[in-house]
Coordinates of C-alpha atoms in Angstrom, one line a residue:
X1 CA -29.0 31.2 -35.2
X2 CA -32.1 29.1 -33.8
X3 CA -30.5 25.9 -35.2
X4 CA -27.1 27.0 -33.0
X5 CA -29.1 27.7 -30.0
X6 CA -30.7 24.4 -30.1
X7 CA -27.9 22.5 -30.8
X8 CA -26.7 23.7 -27.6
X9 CA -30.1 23.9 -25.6
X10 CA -29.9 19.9 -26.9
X11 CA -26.4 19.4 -25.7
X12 CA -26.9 20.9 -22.2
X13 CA -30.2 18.8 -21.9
X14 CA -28.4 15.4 -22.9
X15 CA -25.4 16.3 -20.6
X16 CA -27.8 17.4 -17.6
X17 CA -30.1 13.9 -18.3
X18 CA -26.6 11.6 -18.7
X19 CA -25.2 12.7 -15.4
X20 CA -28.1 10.9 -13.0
X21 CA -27.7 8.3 -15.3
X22 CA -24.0 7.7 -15.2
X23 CA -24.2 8.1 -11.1
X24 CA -27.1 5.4 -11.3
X25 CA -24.9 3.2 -13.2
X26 CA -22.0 3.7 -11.0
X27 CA -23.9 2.9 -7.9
X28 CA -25.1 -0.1 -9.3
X29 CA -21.0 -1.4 -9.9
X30 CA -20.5 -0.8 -6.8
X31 CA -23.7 -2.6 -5.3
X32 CA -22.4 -4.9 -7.9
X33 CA -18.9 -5.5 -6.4
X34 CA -20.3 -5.4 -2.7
X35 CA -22.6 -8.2 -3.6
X36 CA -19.4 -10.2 -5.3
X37 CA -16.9 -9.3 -2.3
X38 CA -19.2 -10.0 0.6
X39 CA -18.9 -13.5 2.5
X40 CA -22.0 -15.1 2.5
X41 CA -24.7 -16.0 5.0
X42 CA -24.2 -19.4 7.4
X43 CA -26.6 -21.4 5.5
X44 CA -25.0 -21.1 2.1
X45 CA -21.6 -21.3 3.6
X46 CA -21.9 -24.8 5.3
X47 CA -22.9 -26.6 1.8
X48 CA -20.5 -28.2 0.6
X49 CA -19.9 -26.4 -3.3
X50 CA -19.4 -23.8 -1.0
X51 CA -16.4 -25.5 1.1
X52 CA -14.8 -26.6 -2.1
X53 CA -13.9 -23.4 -2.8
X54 CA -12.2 -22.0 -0.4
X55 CA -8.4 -23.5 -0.7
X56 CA -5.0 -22.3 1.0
X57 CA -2.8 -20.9 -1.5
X58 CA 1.0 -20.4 -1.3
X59 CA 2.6 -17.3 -2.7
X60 CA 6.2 -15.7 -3.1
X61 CA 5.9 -12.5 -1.7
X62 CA 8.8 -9.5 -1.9
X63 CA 8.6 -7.9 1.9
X64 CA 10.3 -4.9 0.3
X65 CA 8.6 -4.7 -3.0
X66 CA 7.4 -1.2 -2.3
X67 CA 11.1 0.0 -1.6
X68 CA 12.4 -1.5 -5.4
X69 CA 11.7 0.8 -8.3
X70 CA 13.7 -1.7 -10.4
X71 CA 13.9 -5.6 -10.8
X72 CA 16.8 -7.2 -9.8
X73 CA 17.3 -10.9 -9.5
X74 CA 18.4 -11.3 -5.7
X75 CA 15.3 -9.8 -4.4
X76 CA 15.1 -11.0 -0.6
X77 CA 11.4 -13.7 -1.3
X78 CA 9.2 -15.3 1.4
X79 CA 6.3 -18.0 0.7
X80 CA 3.1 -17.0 2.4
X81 CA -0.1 -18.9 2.8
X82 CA -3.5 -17.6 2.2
X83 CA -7.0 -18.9 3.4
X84 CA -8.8 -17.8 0.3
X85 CA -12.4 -18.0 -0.3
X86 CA -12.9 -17.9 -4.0
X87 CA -17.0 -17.7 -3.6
X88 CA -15.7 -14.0 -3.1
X89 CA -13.7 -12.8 -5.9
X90 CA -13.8 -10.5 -8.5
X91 CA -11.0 -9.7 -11.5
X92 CA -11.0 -6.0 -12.5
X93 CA -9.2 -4.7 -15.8
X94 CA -7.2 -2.4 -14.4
X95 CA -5.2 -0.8 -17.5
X96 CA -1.8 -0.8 -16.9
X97 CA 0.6 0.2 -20.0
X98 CA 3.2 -2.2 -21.1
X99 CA 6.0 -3.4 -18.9
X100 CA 4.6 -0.7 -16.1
X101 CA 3.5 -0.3 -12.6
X102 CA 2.3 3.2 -12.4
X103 CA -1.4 3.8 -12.1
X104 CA -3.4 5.2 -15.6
X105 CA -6.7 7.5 -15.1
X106 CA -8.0 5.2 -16.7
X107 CA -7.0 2.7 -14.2
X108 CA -8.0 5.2 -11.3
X109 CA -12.0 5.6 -12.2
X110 CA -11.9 1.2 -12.1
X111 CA -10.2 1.6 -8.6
X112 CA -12.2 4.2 -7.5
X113 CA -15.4 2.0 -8.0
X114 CA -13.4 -0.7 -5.6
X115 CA -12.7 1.7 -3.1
X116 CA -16.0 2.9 -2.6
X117 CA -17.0 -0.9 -2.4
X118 CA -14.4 -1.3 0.1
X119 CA -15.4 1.4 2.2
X120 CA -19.2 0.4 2.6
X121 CA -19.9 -1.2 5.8
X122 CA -21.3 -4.1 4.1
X123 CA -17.3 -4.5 3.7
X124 CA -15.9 -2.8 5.9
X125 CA -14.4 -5.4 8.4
X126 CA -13.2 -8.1 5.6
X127 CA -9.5 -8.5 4.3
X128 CA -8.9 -9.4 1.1
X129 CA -6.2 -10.5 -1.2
X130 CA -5.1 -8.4 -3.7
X131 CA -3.3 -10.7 -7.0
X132 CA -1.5 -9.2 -9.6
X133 CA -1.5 -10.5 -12.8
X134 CA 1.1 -10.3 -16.2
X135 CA 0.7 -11.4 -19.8
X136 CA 3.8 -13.6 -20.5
X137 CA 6.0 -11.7 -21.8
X138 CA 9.4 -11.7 -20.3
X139 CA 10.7 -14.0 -18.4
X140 CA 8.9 -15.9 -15.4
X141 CA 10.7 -14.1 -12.5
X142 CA 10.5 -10.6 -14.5
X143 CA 6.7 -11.0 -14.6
X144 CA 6.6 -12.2 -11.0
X145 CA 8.0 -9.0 -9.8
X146 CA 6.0 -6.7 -12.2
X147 CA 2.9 -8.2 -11.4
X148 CA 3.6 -8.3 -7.1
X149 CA 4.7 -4.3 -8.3
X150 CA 1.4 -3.7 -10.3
X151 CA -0.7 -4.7 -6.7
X152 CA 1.5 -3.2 -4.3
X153 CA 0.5 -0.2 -6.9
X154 CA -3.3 -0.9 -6.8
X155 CA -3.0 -1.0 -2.9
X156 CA -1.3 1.9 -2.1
X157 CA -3.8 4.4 -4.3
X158 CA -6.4 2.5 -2.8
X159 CA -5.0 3.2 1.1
X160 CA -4.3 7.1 -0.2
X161 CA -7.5 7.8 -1.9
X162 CA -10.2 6.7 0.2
X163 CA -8.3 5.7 3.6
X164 CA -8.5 2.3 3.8
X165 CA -6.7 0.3 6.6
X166 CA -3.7 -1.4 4.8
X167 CA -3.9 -4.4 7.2
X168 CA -7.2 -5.1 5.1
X169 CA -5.8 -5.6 1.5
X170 CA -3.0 -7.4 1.2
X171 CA -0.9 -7.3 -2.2
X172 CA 0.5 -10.1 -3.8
X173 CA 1.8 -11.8 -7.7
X174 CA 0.7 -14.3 -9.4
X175 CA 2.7 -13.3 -12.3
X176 CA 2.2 -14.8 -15.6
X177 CA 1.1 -18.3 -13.9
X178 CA -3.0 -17.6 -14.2
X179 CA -3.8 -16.5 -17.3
X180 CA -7.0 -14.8 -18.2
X181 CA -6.2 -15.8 -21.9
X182 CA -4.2 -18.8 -22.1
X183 CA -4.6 -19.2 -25.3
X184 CA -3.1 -15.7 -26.1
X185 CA -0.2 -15.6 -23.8
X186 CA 0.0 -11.9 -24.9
X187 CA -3.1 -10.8 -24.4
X188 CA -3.4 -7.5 -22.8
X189 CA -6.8 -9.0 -21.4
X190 CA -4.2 -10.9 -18.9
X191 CA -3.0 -7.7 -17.0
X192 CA -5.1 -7.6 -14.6
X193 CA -6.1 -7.7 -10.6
X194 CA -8.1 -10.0 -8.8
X195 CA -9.7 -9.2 -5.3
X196 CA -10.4 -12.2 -3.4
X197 CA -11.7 -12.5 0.3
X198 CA -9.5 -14.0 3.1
X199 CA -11.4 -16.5 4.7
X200 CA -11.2 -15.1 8.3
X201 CA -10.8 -17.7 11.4
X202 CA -13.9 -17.6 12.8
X203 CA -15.8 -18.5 9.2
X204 CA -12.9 -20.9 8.2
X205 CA -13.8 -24.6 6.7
X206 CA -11.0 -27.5 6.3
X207 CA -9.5 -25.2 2.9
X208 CA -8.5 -27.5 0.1
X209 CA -4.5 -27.1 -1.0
X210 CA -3.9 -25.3 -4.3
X211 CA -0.8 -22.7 -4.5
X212 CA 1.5 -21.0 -7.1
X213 CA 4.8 -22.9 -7.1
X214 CA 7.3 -21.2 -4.3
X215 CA 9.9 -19.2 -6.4
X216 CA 12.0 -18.0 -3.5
X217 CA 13.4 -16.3 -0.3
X218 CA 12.9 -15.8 3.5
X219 CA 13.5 -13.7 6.4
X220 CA 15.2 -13.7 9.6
X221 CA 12.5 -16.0 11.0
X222 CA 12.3 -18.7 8.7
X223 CA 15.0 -21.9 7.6
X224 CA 16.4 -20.8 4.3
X225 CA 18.2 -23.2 1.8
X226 CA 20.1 -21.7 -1.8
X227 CA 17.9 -21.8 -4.9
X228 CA 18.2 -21.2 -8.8
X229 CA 19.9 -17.9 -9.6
X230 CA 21.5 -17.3 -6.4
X231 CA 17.7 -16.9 -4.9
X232 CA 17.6 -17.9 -1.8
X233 CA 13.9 -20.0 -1.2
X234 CA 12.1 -19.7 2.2
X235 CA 10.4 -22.2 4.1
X236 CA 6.4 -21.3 4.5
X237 CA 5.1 -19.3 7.2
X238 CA 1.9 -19.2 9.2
X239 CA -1.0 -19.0 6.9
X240 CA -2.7 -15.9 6.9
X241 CA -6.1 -16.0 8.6
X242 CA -5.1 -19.4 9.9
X243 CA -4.7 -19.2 13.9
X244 CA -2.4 -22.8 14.7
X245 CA -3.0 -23.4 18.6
X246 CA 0.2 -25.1 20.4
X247 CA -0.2 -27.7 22.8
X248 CA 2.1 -28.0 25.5
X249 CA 4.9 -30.8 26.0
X250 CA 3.1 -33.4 28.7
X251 CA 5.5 -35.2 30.9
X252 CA 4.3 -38.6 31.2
X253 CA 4.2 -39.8 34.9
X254 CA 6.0 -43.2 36.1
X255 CA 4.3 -44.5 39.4
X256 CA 5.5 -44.6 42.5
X257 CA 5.3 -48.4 42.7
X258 CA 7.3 -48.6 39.6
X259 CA 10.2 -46.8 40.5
X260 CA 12.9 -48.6 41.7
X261 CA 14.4 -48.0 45.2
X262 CA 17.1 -45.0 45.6
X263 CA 19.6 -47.6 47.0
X264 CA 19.7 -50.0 44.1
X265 CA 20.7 -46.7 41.7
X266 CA 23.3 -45.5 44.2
X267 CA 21.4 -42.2 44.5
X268 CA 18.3 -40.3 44.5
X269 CA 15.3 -41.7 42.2
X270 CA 14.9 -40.7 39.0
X271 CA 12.3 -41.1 36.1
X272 CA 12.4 -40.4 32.4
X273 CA 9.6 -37.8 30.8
X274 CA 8.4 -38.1 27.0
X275 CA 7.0 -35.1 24.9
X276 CA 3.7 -35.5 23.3
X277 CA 3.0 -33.1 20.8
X278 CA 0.0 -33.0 18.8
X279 CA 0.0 -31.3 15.3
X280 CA -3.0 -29.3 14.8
X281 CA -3.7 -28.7 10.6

């Protein structure tokens, strides 16, 4: 009867000593995560290791990847630039089951660690890219929707469950083009989702050019031209994070003195004008 009791005195004890310890550990992931995720200070950010990594990357993205419950092959694809500042980025192990989208409990107490990251003011006014990742099975295209699915996923519970403003996290695939594992193709180690920090306007540096190669589509605003499987393949649009100032046409002015006399061209004087434009990277 007394051995009983203390196994259960024992058992309350360990349980009331583990839950401090679990919330300590906790709060140190997420310090953790903050301390990965937040843009550093002007001094370490002009060096030049620094600059290096920050790159523009070009995605496919599915605008209506949130509408289809299913892959189908004619899904309506833009390309999309990114400003991304890989000093910031952090890949989580969020489990998803095979050939799935939906989010586990398991996956739910990694994203609730992110959220809470997310939501500290430390945070709070950053945007970040959020990648999805496959293992390569299936076929290219298959694994490029599932893994644009899998963030869209990862995005949404995170917007739900601790009210984050969508316009910060923005959901993309990498699909099976960035393995964790290349070696092991397979590998459920390469399911996975990587938060990495837009590199806003007023921080940006002269980004380096990496990218995923462009798989497909457009919308209404961009030049489209017919690609591989009856895909249609869309020309990129304005990098995200990037602001591109125009400058205006400037009509070049003839003198006076040169401009030849209104009677010797049978009519009013004329003069021709040529556009200068200036592209701005």
């Amino acid at each position: 009867m007394h051995t009983a009791r203390n196994i259960v005195l024992a058992t309350a004890l360990s349980l009331g000593l583990a839950a401090p310890a679990f919330a300590q550990s906790g709060e140190a992931e997420v310090n953790r995560i903050i301390n990965e995720l937040a843009p550093s200070q002007p001094g370490e950010a002009a060096t030049e290791s620094y600059r290096e990594r920050i790159k523009r990357v070009t995605v496919p993205v599915r605008p209506d990847i949130d509408k289809e419950s299913t892959y189908r092959i004619n899904s309506i694809i833009e390309e999309r630039d990114f400003v991304l500042n890989y000093n910031h980025t952090e890949d989580f192990t969020v489990n998803f089951r095979f050939d799935s989208f939906a989010i586990t409990p398991r996956a739910k107490r990694v994203l609730d660690t992110v959220g809470e990251a997310l939501n500290d003011p430390r945070l709070k006014g950053e945007t970040y890219l959020v990648g999805g990742h496959t293992d390569t099975v299936g076929s290219d295209d298959y694994n490029q929707w599932l893994s644009e699915k899998r963030a869209n996923a990862v995005v949404n519970y995170l917007v739900e469950a601790f009210a984050i403003d969508p316009q910060r996290l923005q959901p993309v695939g990498f699909g099976e083009t960035q393995l964790a594992d290349p070696r092991r193709g397979a590998n459920r180690a390469n399911r996975r989702v990587e938060f990495t920090l837009i590199q806003p306007v007023a921080r940006q540096a002269p980004p380096a050019t990496a990218g995923v190669t462009p798989q497909r589509v457009p919308n209404e605003d961009t030049t489209a031209t017919t690609g591989q499987q009856g895909v249609t393949v869309a020309q990129p649009q304005q990098p995200v994070g990037i602001q591109t100032p125009q400058t205006p046409s400037v009509p070049a002015q003839v003198p006076a003195a040169a401009q030849p006399p209104a009677s010797t061209l049978g009519g009013s004087p004329s003069s021709d004008t040529d556009s200068i434009n200036q592209a701005i990277q």
